[in-house]
Amino acid sequence: MAAGIDDIALYIPRLFVDSADFARARGLDPAKLKTGLGISKMAIVDANQDPACLAANACLKLMQKNKIAPKDIGRLYVATESALDESKALNSYVIGMLEQVYGTDSFEHCGGIECKFACVSGSYALYDNCNWIRAGEAEGKSAIVVVSDIAKYDLGSAGEYTQGAGSIAMLLNDSPRLLQFDSKVTSTSIKNEYDFYRPFGKETPIVHGQYSNLLYLIQVKKAFESYKKKALESKLIKLKEGETILDHIDYLCMHLPYSTMGKKALAYLLRREWRHLPRWKQIVEQTGMDEPAPRNPRGTIESILADDEYMGKDHEFTRLFTKTKEFQQFYDDKLASSLVASAMIGNLYTASLYLGLRSCLEFEFQKGVDLEGKRIGFGSYGSGSSAMVFSGVIQPAYRELVKDMNIEAEIGQRRKLSLEEYEEIHENRRGPHQSLLEAKKEFVLVNVEKSPESRGERKYAFYD
Ligand code: HMG
């Protein structure tokens, strides 16, 4: 049985920090953020927003746009790493909010959980819910998977310029109009790691930035190797002499903690795929240097990062490789459109990969490309760490959905924060009743209970 994404809706907070203002305030070169990391704006939540109301807002948009009633939904999952409680799942808050609009107990028949594995959990949630549909358990109902996060790092840290916030809701069913997932090729890798983690009670993560970058590349590559094997053995993809499987994937969507990470990941994968093909010789010639090899290829990530000579040469080779016409062509044709939204919004953790999908669809459509039948490959990564690689094919009915996609219009009028306002919100110096923006057709947080008997209970309201 088929399963996939029927439609997708997003909710992004309208407050933002401009990366050039931010860079100047922190004594950084604005070009480092704009060009080096590909960050132009970071979406920031208002004082009356949390990951639950972001998720409920995305979900409500999805339901209203598709005229779906709660009775049409069998499962509502929320994947997040910005959990509000150690026990109570985020989807229960979302159901509480949606029932303010659809009526008390209107979701009573529905099931679902909160999923956690850093940024990759949304992909696991999609996979599990697609299998629920494939198993014939859905009884004609759809599933909704919502990915919702607030990427927040310590003030003054290297992570601070890779923040963002927002939510994406995806409607899944057995006759998807947007994207049907390829079955039996989804592949994973997993390892106990401390590249990025957030211990209990800490609002911001502990991050080993350069370690996390390299681990992401390695883990995605491992999952990709397993995907390759499955796709070739199942004959989903057939290779001719001198080809790589990536020649048969029309678009790539990667997890995007910042937009240039997509380019880094593409360069890492292509180098390893093309290295064994006849085309490699003339590509290396264009770089004017030999591809460097690590002194200890089986060494730990720490030992590779500590090998300054290798890292320097490898960095230089990657830089030259990304300037070759073969790389540029691949990048422009298959990746660039998926990176546009990330630069406008920032890291959304679980939602970043799906913001990339949304961006790819919108900006490729705008180029006038016929997307029907195109295969999208996904590289999902979550710190801690696990990767998932999977693929899907764009369906004939995509046009009716994609023609109206406009991320800027969907976000609405944005308000730039001064650095003082941003720091006030970041340091939680404003309560829910001191929001900067007036709520319009959205759920907001109105109170967090402080009394000992109901500490932590959250109240939300819908403002029409
Ligand atoms: P950093 O040390 O500040 O930056 O950390 P850098 O020195 O690596 O520079 C970044 C890029 O800017 C480099 O480009 C520089 O060359 C360039 P590259 O060489 O790599 O292509 N640059 C400039 N370009 C133009 N003009 C200039 C200039 N100066 C430098 N003047 C880092 C960057 C991302 C590590 C940091 O921000 C960080 O720790 N972020 C948080 C962790 C993170 O995002 N890790 C990504 C991988 S792990 C992941 O994706 C999972 C995650 O989403 C969490 C989850 O799973 O839940 C984070």
Coordinates of C-alpha atoms and ligand atoms in Angstrom, one line a residue:
M1 CA 0.0 0.0 0.0
A2 CA 1.1 3.5 -0.8
A3 CA 1.9 6.1 1.9
G4 CA 3.2 9.7 1.8
I5 CA 2.7 13.4 2.4
D6 CA -0.6 14.7 1.1
D7 CA 0.0 18.3 2.2
I8 CA 2.2 20.4 4.4
A9 CA 1.7 23.6 6.4
L10 CA 4.1 25.8 8.3
Y11 CA 3.9 28.2 11.2
I12 CA 6.9 30.5 11.7
P13 CA 7.0 33.2 14.5
R14 CA 7.0 36.6 13.0
L15 CA 9.8 38.1 15.1
F16 CA 13.3 37.8 13.8
V17 CA 16.9 38.9 14.4
D18 CA 18.8 40.1 11.3
S19 CA 22.1 38.3 11.0
A20 CA 24.1 41.4 10.1
D21 CA 22.8 43.3 13.2
F22 CA 23.5 40.3 15.3
A23 CA 27.1 39.9 13.9
R24 CA 27.9 43.5 14.5
A25 CA 26.6 43.2 18.1
R26 CA 28.8 40.2 18.7
G27 CA 31.9 41.6 17.0
L28 CA 31.7 39.1 14.1
D29 CA 32.1 39.8 10.4
P30 CA 28.6 39.8 9.0
A31 CA 30.0 37.8 6.0
K32 CA 30.7 34.9 8.2
L33 CA 27.0 34.5 9.0
K34 CA 25.7 35.5 5.5
T35 CA 28.2 33.7 3.3
G36 CA 30.0 31.2 5.6
L37 CA 26.9 29.8 7.3
G38 CA 24.2 31.0 4.9
I39 CA 22.1 32.8 7.6
S40 CA 20.2 36.0 6.9
K41 CA 17.4 36.0 9.5
M42 CA 16.7 33.9 12.6
A43 CA 13.0 33.5 13.6
I44 CA 12.5 34.1 17.3
V45 CA 9.5 33.2 19.4
D46 CA 7.5 35.9 21.1
A47 CA 7.1 35.9 24.9
N48 CA 3.7 34.2 24.6
Q49 CA 4.8 31.3 22.3
D50 CA 6.2 27.9 23.0
P51 CA 6.8 24.7 20.9
A52 CA 3.2 23.5 21.7
C53 CA 1.5 26.5 20.3
L54 CA 3.8 26.7 17.3
A55 CA 2.7 23.0 16.6
A56 CA -1.0 23.7 17.2
N57 CA -0.8 26.7 14.8
A58 CA 0.8 24.6 12.0
C59 CA -1.7 21.8 12.6
L60 CA -4.7 24.2 12.5
K61 CA -3.5 25.7 9.3
L62 CA -3.1 22.3 7.7
M63 CA -6.6 21.2 8.8
Q64 CA -8.3 24.4 7.8
K65 CA -6.6 24.5 4.4
N66 CA -7.6 20.9 3.6
K67 CA -11.0 21.2 5.3
I68 CA -10.2 18.2 7.5
A69 CA -12.3 17.5 10.6
P70 CA -10.9 15.7 13.7
K71 CA -12.9 12.6 12.7
D72 CA -10.7 12.3 9.6
I73 CA -7.5 12.0 11.7
G74 CA -6.5 8.7 13.3
R75 CA -3.1 9.7 14.7
L76 CA -1.5 13.0 15.7
Y77 CA 2.2 12.7 16.5
V78 CA 4.5 15.6 17.5
A79 CA 8.3 15.3 17.2
T80 CA 10.3 17.8 19.1
E81 CA 13.5 18.3 21.2
S82 CA 12.0 21.3 23.0
A83 CA 9.7 19.2 25.2
L84 CA 7.8 21.0 28.0
D85 CA 7.4 18.1 30.4
E86 CA 9.2 14.9 31.3
S87 CA 6.0 12.9 31.1
K88 CA 3.1 14.7 29.4
A89 CA 3.5 14.5 25.6
L90 CA 3.5 17.6 23.5
N91 CA 0.7 16.3 21.2
S92 CA -1.7 16.3 24.2
Y93 CA -1.2 20.1 24.5
V94 CA -1.8 20.4 20.8
I95 CA -5.0 18.4 21.0
G96 CA -6.1 20.6 23.9
M97 CA -5.7 23.7 21.8
L98 CA -7.3 22.2 18.7
E99 CA -10.3 21.2 20.8
Q100 CA -10.8 24.9 21.6
V101 CA -11.6 25.3 17.9
Y102 CA -13.2 21.9 17.0
G103 CA -15.0 21.2 20.3
T104 CA -14.3 19.3 23.5
D105 CA -13.4 15.6 23.0
S106 CA -13.4 16.0 19.2
F107 CA -10.0 14.2 19.1
E108 CA -11.0 11.5 21.6
H109 CA -10.7 8.7 19.1
C110 CA -7.2 9.7 18.0
G111 CA -3.9 8.3 19.1
G112 CA -0.3 9.5 19.1
I113 CA 2.8 10.3 21.1
E114 CA 5.7 12.8 21.4
C115 CA 8.8 11.5 19.7
K116 CA 12.4 12.4 20.7
F117 CA 15.7 11.9 19.0
A118 CA 17.0 15.4 18.4
C119 CA 16.4 16.6 14.9
V120 CA 15.8 13.1 13.3
S121 CA 12.7 12.2 15.4
G122 CA 10.4 13.8 12.9
S123 CA 11.6 11.4 10.2
Y124 CA 11.1 8.4 12.5
A125 CA 7.6 9.7 13.2
L126 CA 6.9 10.0 9.5
Y127 CA 8.2 6.5 8.9
D128 CA 6.2 4.9 11.7
N129 CA 3.0 6.6 10.7
C130 CA 3.5 5.7 7.0
N131 CA 3.9 2.1 8.2
W132 CA 0.6 2.4 10.2
I133 CA -1.0 3.4 6.9
R134 CA 0.8 0.7 4.9
A135 CA -0.3 -2.0 7.4
G136 CA -3.9 -1.1 6.7
E137 CA -4.6 0.1 10.2
A138 CA -5.8 3.6 9.3
E139 CA -9.4 2.7 8.5
G140 CA -9.6 5.4 5.9
K141 CA -8.2 8.1 8.3
S142 CA -5.1 10.2 7.9
A143 CA -2.2 10.8 10.2
I144 CA -0.7 14.1 11.1
V145 CA 3.0 14.4 12.0
V146 CA 4.0 17.8 13.4
V147 CA 7.6 18.8 13.9
S148 CA 8.0 21.8 16.2
D149 CA 11.1 23.3 17.8
I150 CA 12.8 26.4 19.2
A151 CA 16.5 26.2 18.5
K152 CA 18.0 28.2 21.4
Y153 CA 21.6 28.4 22.4
D154 CA 23.5 30.3 25.1
L155 CA 24.1 34.0 24.6
G156 CA 27.6 34.6 23.2
S157 CA 28.1 31.0 22.2
A158 CA 29.0 29.8 18.7
G159 CA 25.6 28.2 18.4
E160 CA 23.8 31.5 19.0
Y161 CA 23.9 32.4 15.4
T162 CA 22.3 29.1 14.4
Q163 CA 19.0 29.7 16.2
G164 CA 15.5 29.7 14.8
A165 CA 11.9 28.6 15.6
G166 CA 8.9 27.1 13.9
S167 CA 6.7 24.2 13.1
I168 CA 5.6 22.1 10.2
A169 CA 2.6 19.9 10.0
M170 CA 2.3 17.1 7.5
L171 CA -0.8 15.2 6.5
L172 CA -0.1 11.6 5.6
N173 CA -2.4 9.2 3.8
D174 CA -2.5 6.3 1.3
S175 CA -3.1 8.5 -1.8
P176 CA -0.8 11.4 -1.2
R177 CA -1.1 14.3 -3.6
L178 CA 2.4 15.6 -2.9
L179 CA 5.0 12.9 -2.3
Q180 CA 4.8 9.1 -2.1
F181 CA 7.6 7.5 -0.1
D182 CA 9.6 4.7 -1.6
S183 CA 9.0 1.6 0.4
K184 CA 11.6 -0.8 1.9
V185 CA 14.6 1.5 1.3
T186 CA 14.5 3.7 4.4
S187 CA 17.9 3.3 6.1
T188 CA 19.3 4.3 9.5
S189 CA 22.5 4.6 11.4
I190 CA 22.8 5.1 15.2
K191 CA 25.6 5.6 17.8
N192 CA 25.8 6.8 21.4
E193 CA 27.4 10.3 21.0
Y194 CA 27.6 13.6 22.9
D195 CA 28.0 16.0 19.9
F196 CA 25.0 18.1 21.1
Y197 CA 22.7 17.3 24.0
R198 CA 20.5 19.1 26.6
P199 CA 20.6 17.7 30.1
F200 CA 17.4 17.7 32.2
G201 CA 16.5 21.2 33.4
K202 CA 18.9 23.0 31.1
E203 CA 17.2 25.3 28.5
T204 CA 20.1 25.4 26.1
P205 CA 22.2 22.5 24.7
I206 CA 25.8 21.7 25.4
V207 CA 27.4 21.6 21.9
H208 CA 30.7 20.5 20.4
G209 CA 30.2 22.4 17.2
Q210 CA 33.0 21.1 14.8
Y211 CA 32.6 17.6 16.2
S212 CA 28.9 17.7 15.5
N213 CA 29.5 18.9 11.9
L214 CA 31.8 16.0 11.1
L215 CA 29.6 13.4 13.0
Y216 CA 26.6 14.6 11.0
L217 CA 28.5 13.9 7.7
I218 CA 29.7 10.5 8.8
Q219 CA 26.3 9.3 10.2
V220 CA 24.4 10.4 7.1
K221 CA 27.0 8.7 4.9
K222 CA 26.5 5.4 6.8
A223 CA 22.8 5.5 6.4
F224 CA 23.2 6.5 2.7
E225 CA 25.4 3.4 2.2
S226 CA 22.6 1.2 3.5
Y227 CA 20.0 3.1 1.4
K228 CA 22.1 2.5 -1.7
K229 CA 22.3 -1.2 -1.1
K230 CA 18.6 -1.5 -0.6
A231 CA 17.7 0.7 -3.6
L232 CA 20.0 -1.3 -5.9
E233 CA 19.0 -4.8 -4.5
S234 CA 15.3 -3.9 -4.8
K235 CA 15.9 -2.5 -8.3
L236 CA 14.2 0.8 -7.3
I237 CA 17.3 2.3 -9.0
K238 CA 19.3 0.6 -11.8
L239 CA 22.8 1.9 -12.5
K240 CA 24.6 2.0 -15.9
E241 CA 28.4 1.9 -16.2
G242 CA 30.0 4.9 -14.6
E243 CA 26.9 6.1 -12.8
T244 CA 26.2 6.8 -9.1
I245 CA 22.9 6.4 -7.4
L246 CA 22.9 10.2 -6.9
D247 CA 22.6 10.6 -10.7
H248 CA 19.1 9.0 -10.3
I249 CA 17.9 11.2 -7.4
D250 CA 16.5 14.4 -8.8
Y251 CA 16.6 16.5 -5.6
L252 CA 18.3 16.2 -2.2
C253 CA 16.9 17.6 1.0
M254 CA 19.3 17.5 3.9
H255 CA 18.9 18.4 7.6
L256 CA 19.8 22.1 7.8
P257 CA 21.1 23.4 11.1
Y258 CA 22.2 26.3 8.9
S259 CA 21.9 26.5 5.1
T260 CA 25.5 25.9 4.1
M261 CA 25.5 22.6 6.0
G262 CA 23.5 21.3 3.0
K263 CA 26.3 22.2 0.7
K264 CA 28.9 20.7 3.0
A265 CA 26.9 17.4 3.2
L266 CA 26.5 17.4 -0.6
A267 CA 30.2 17.9 -1.1
Y268 CA 31.0 15.1 1.4
L269 CA 28.7 12.6 -0.3
L270 CA 29.6 13.5 -3.9
R271 CA 33.4 13.2 -3.2
R272 CA 32.8 9.7 -1.9
E273 CA 30.5 8.7 -4.7
W274 CA 32.4 10.2 -7.6
R275 CA 35.9 9.2 -6.3
H276 CA 35.4 5.7 -7.9
L277 CA 34.0 6.9 -11.2
P278 CA 35.8 7.8 -14.5
R279 CA 34.5 11.4 -14.2
W280 CA 36.7 12.0 -11.0
K281 CA 40.0 12.4 -12.9
Q282 CA 38.9 15.5 -14.7
I283 CA 37.2 16.9 -11.7
V284 CA 40.4 16.6 -9.6
E285 CA 42.4 18.1 -12.4
Q286 CA 40.1 21.2 -12.1
T287 CA 41.0 21.6 -8.5
G288 CA 44.7 21.6 -9.2
M289 CA 45.6 19.5 -6.2
D290 CA 45.5 15.8 -5.1
E291 CA 42.6 14.8 -2.9
P292 CA 44.2 14.5 0.6
A293 CA 43.8 11.3 2.6
P294 CA 43.7 11.3 6.4
R295 CA 46.9 9.8 8.1
N296 CA 44.6 7.4 10.0
P297 CA 41.4 6.8 8.1
R298 CA 40.0 4.7 10.8
G299 CA 40.8 7.2 13.6
T300 CA 38.3 8.7 15.9
I301 CA 36.5 11.9 15.0
E302 CA 38.7 13.7 17.6
S303 CA 41.9 12.4 16.0
I304 CA 40.8 13.5 12.5
L305 CA 39.8 17.0 13.8
A306 CA 43.1 17.3 15.6
D307 CA 45.1 16.5 12.5
D308 CA 45.5 20.1 11.5
E309 CA 47.5 19.4 8.3
Y310 CA 44.9 17.0 6.9
M311 CA 42.0 19.2 8.0
G312 CA 43.6 22.2 6.3
K313 CA 44.2 20.3 3.1
D314 CA 40.8 18.7 3.1
H315 CA 39.1 22.0 3.7
E316 CA 41.0 23.5 0.8
F317 CA 40.2 20.6 -1.5
T318 CA 36.5 20.8 -0.6
R319 CA 36.5 24.5 -1.4
L320 CA 38.1 23.9 -4.8
F321 CA 35.9 20.9 -5.5
T322 CA 32.7 23.0 -4.8
K323 CA 33.9 25.4 -7.5
T324 CA 34.1 22.7 -10.2
K325 CA 31.5 22.9 -12.9
E326 CA 30.3 19.4 -12.2
F327 CA 29.7 20.2 -8.5
Q328 CA 28.1 23.6 -9.3
Q329 CA 25.7 22.0 -11.8
F330 CA 24.6 19.3 -9.3
Y331 CA 24.3 21.9 -6.5
D332 CA 22.2 24.3 -8.6
D333 CA 20.0 21.6 -10.1
K334 CA 19.4 19.4 -7.1
L335 CA 20.1 21.2 -3.8
A336 CA 20.0 25.0 -4.0
S337 CA 16.3 25.5 -3.9
S338 CA 15.9 23.6 -0.6
L339 CA 18.3 26.0 1.1
V340 CA 16.5 29.2 0.5
A341 CA 14.0 29.1 3.4
S342 CA 16.6 28.0 5.9
A343 CA 18.5 31.3 5.2
M344 CA 15.3 33.2 5.9
I345 CA 14.3 31.4 9.1
G346 CA 17.2 29.6 10.7
N347 CA 17.5 26.2 12.4
L348 CA 14.1 24.5 13.3
Y349 CA 15.8 21.3 14.6
T350 CA 13.1 18.6 13.8
A351 CA 11.4 20.8 11.3
S352 CA 14.5 21.9 9.3
L353 CA 14.5 19.0 6.9
Y354 CA 10.9 19.6 6.1
L355 CA 11.3 23.3 5.7
G356 CA 13.9 22.3 3.1
L357 CA 11.4 20.1 1.3
R358 CA 8.8 23.0 1.4
S359 CA 11.5 25.3 0.0
C360 CA 12.6 22.9 -2.7
L361 CA 9.0 22.5 -4.0
E362 CA 8.3 26.2 -4.0
F363 CA 11.4 27.4 -5.6
E364 CA 11.8 24.6 -8.2
F365 CA 8.2 25.2 -9.2
Q366 CA 8.9 28.9 -9.6
K367 CA 11.7 28.0 -12.0
G368 CA 9.1 26.4 -14.2
V369 CA 10.4 22.8 -13.7
D370 CA 7.8 20.0 -14.1
L371 CA 8.2 18.1 -10.8
E372 CA 5.9 15.2 -11.6
G373 CA 7.7 11.9 -11.0
K374 CA 10.9 13.5 -9.7
R375 CA 12.6 11.6 -6.9
I376 CA 13.6 13.4 -3.7
G377 CA 16.3 11.9 -1.5
F378 CA 16.3 12.9 2.2
G379 CA 19.3 13.0 4.6
S380 CA 17.9 13.4 8.1
Y381 CA 20.3 13.8 11.1
G382 CA 19.8 14.0 14.8
S383 CA 22.5 14.6 17.4
G384 CA 23.2 12.0 20.0
S385 CA 23.2 10.5 17.2
S386 CA 21.2 8.9 14.4
A387 CA 20.7 9.5 10.7
M388 CA 17.9 8.4 8.4
V389 CA 18.1 8.3 4.6
F390 CA 14.9 7.7 2.5
S391 CA 13.3 8.9 -0.7
G392 CA 10.0 9.6 -2.3
V393 CA 8.5 10.6 -5.6
I394 CA 6.5 13.7 -6.4
Q395 CA 2.9 12.9 -7.4
P396 CA 0.9 14.1 -10.4
A397 CA -1.5 16.2 -8.2
Y398 CA 1.4 18.2 -6.7
R399 CA 0.6 21.3 -8.9
E400 CA -2.7 22.2 -7.2
L401 CA -0.8 22.4 -3.9
V402 CA 2.6 23.8 -4.9
K403 CA 1.2 26.6 -7.2
D404 CA 0.0 28.5 -4.1
M405 CA 3.1 28.0 -1.9
N406 CA 4.7 31.2 -0.8
I407 CA 6.7 31.0 2.4
E408 CA 7.0 34.7 2.8
A409 CA 3.3 35.3 2.6
E410 CA 2.6 32.3 4.9
I411 CA 4.9 33.8 7.6
G412 CA 3.1 37.1 7.3
Q413 CA 4.5 40.5 8.1
R414 CA 7.7 40.1 10.1
R415 CA 9.1 42.4 12.8
K416 CA 12.8 42.9 13.2
L417 CA 14.0 42.8 16.8
S418 CA 16.5 45.1 18.3
L419 CA 19.4 43.3 20.0
E420 CA 18.0 44.5 23.4
E421 CA 14.5 43.1 22.7
Y422 CA 16.0 39.8 21.5
E423 CA 18.1 39.4 24.6
E424 CA 15.1 40.2 26.8
I425 CA 13.1 37.4 25.2
H426 CA 16.1 35.1 25.2
E427 CA 16.7 35.5 28.9
N428 CA 12.9 35.0 29.7
R429 CA 12.6 38.5 31.1
R430 CA 9.1 38.9 29.5
G431 CA 6.1 36.9 30.6
P432 CA 3.3 35.6 28.3
H433 CA 1.3 38.9 28.8
Q434 CA 4.2 41.0 27.6
S435 CA 4.4 39.8 24.0
L436 CA 5.6 42.2 21.4
L437 CA 3.1 41.3 18.8
E438 CA -0.7 41.0 18.9
A439 CA -1.9 37.5 18.2
K440 CA -4.1 37.1 15.1
K441 CA -5.9 33.8 14.3
E442 CA -3.5 31.8 16.3
F443 CA -2.9 30.0 19.6
V444 CA -0.8 31.7 22.3
L445 CA 0.4 30.8 25.8
V446 CA -1.5 32.8 28.4
N447 CA -0.3 31.3 31.7
V448 CA 2.1 28.8 33.3
E449 CA 0.8 27.8 36.7
K450 CA 3.2 28.3 39.6
S451 CA 1.2 27.0 42.6
P452 CA 2.8 23.8 44.1
E453 CA -0.3 21.6 43.4
S454 CA -0.5 22.4 39.7
R455 CA 3.0 23.7 38.9
G456 CA 3.8 23.7 35.2
E457 CA 0.2 23.5 33.9
R458 CA 0.0 25.6 30.8
K459 CA -3.0 27.5 29.5
Y460 CA -3.5 28.5 25.9
A461 CA -6.0 30.7 24.1
F462 CA -7.0 31.1 20.5
Y463 CA -7.2 34.7 19.3
D464 CA -9.5 35.2 16.3
Ligands
HMG1 P1 32.2 28.5 14.2 O1 33.4 27.9 14.8 O2 31.7 29.8 14.7 O3 32.3 28.8 12.6 O4 31.1 27.4 14.3 P2 33.5 28.3 11.6 O5 34.7 28.9 12.0 O6 33.3 26.8 11.4 O7 33.0 29.1 10.3 C1 31.8 28.7 9.7 C2 31.9 29.0 8.2 O8 32.0 30.4 8.0 C3 33.2 28.3 7.7 O9 32.8 27.8 6.3 C4 34.1 29.5 7.5 O10 35.1 29.3 6.6 C5 33.2 30.6 7.2 P3 33.4 26.4 5.8 O11 34.9 26.6 5.8 O12 33.0 25.4 6.9 O13 32.8 26.2 4.5 N1 33.7 32.0 7.5 C6 33.5 33.1 6.8 N2 33.0 33.2 5.5 C7 33.0 34.5 5.0 N3 33.5 35.5 5.6 C8 34.1 35.4 6.8 C9 34.1 34.1 7.5 N4 34.6 33.7 8.6 C10 34.3 32.3 8.7 N5 34.6 36.5 7.4 C11 29.2 26.0 14.1 C12 30.0 27.0 13.4 C13 28.1 25.6 13.1 C14 30.0 24.8 14.5 C15 28.5 26.7 15.3 O14 27.7 27.7 14.9 C16 27.7 25.7 16.2 O15 28.3 25.1 17.1 N6 26.4 25.6 15.9 C17 25.5 24.7 16.7 C18 25.8 23.2 16.3 C19 25.4 22.9 14.9 O16 24.7 23.5 14.3 N7 26.0 21.8 14.4 C20 25.7 21.3 13.0 C21 25.8 19.8 12.8 S1 25.0 18.9 14.1 C22 23.3 19.1 13.7 O17 23.0 19.5 12.6 C23 22.3 18.7 14.7 C24 21.6 19.9 15.3 O18 20.6 20.5 14.4 C25 20.9 19.5 16.6 C26 20.0 18.3 16.6 O19 20.2 17.3 16.0 O20 19.0 18.4 17.4 C27 22.5 21.0 15.7

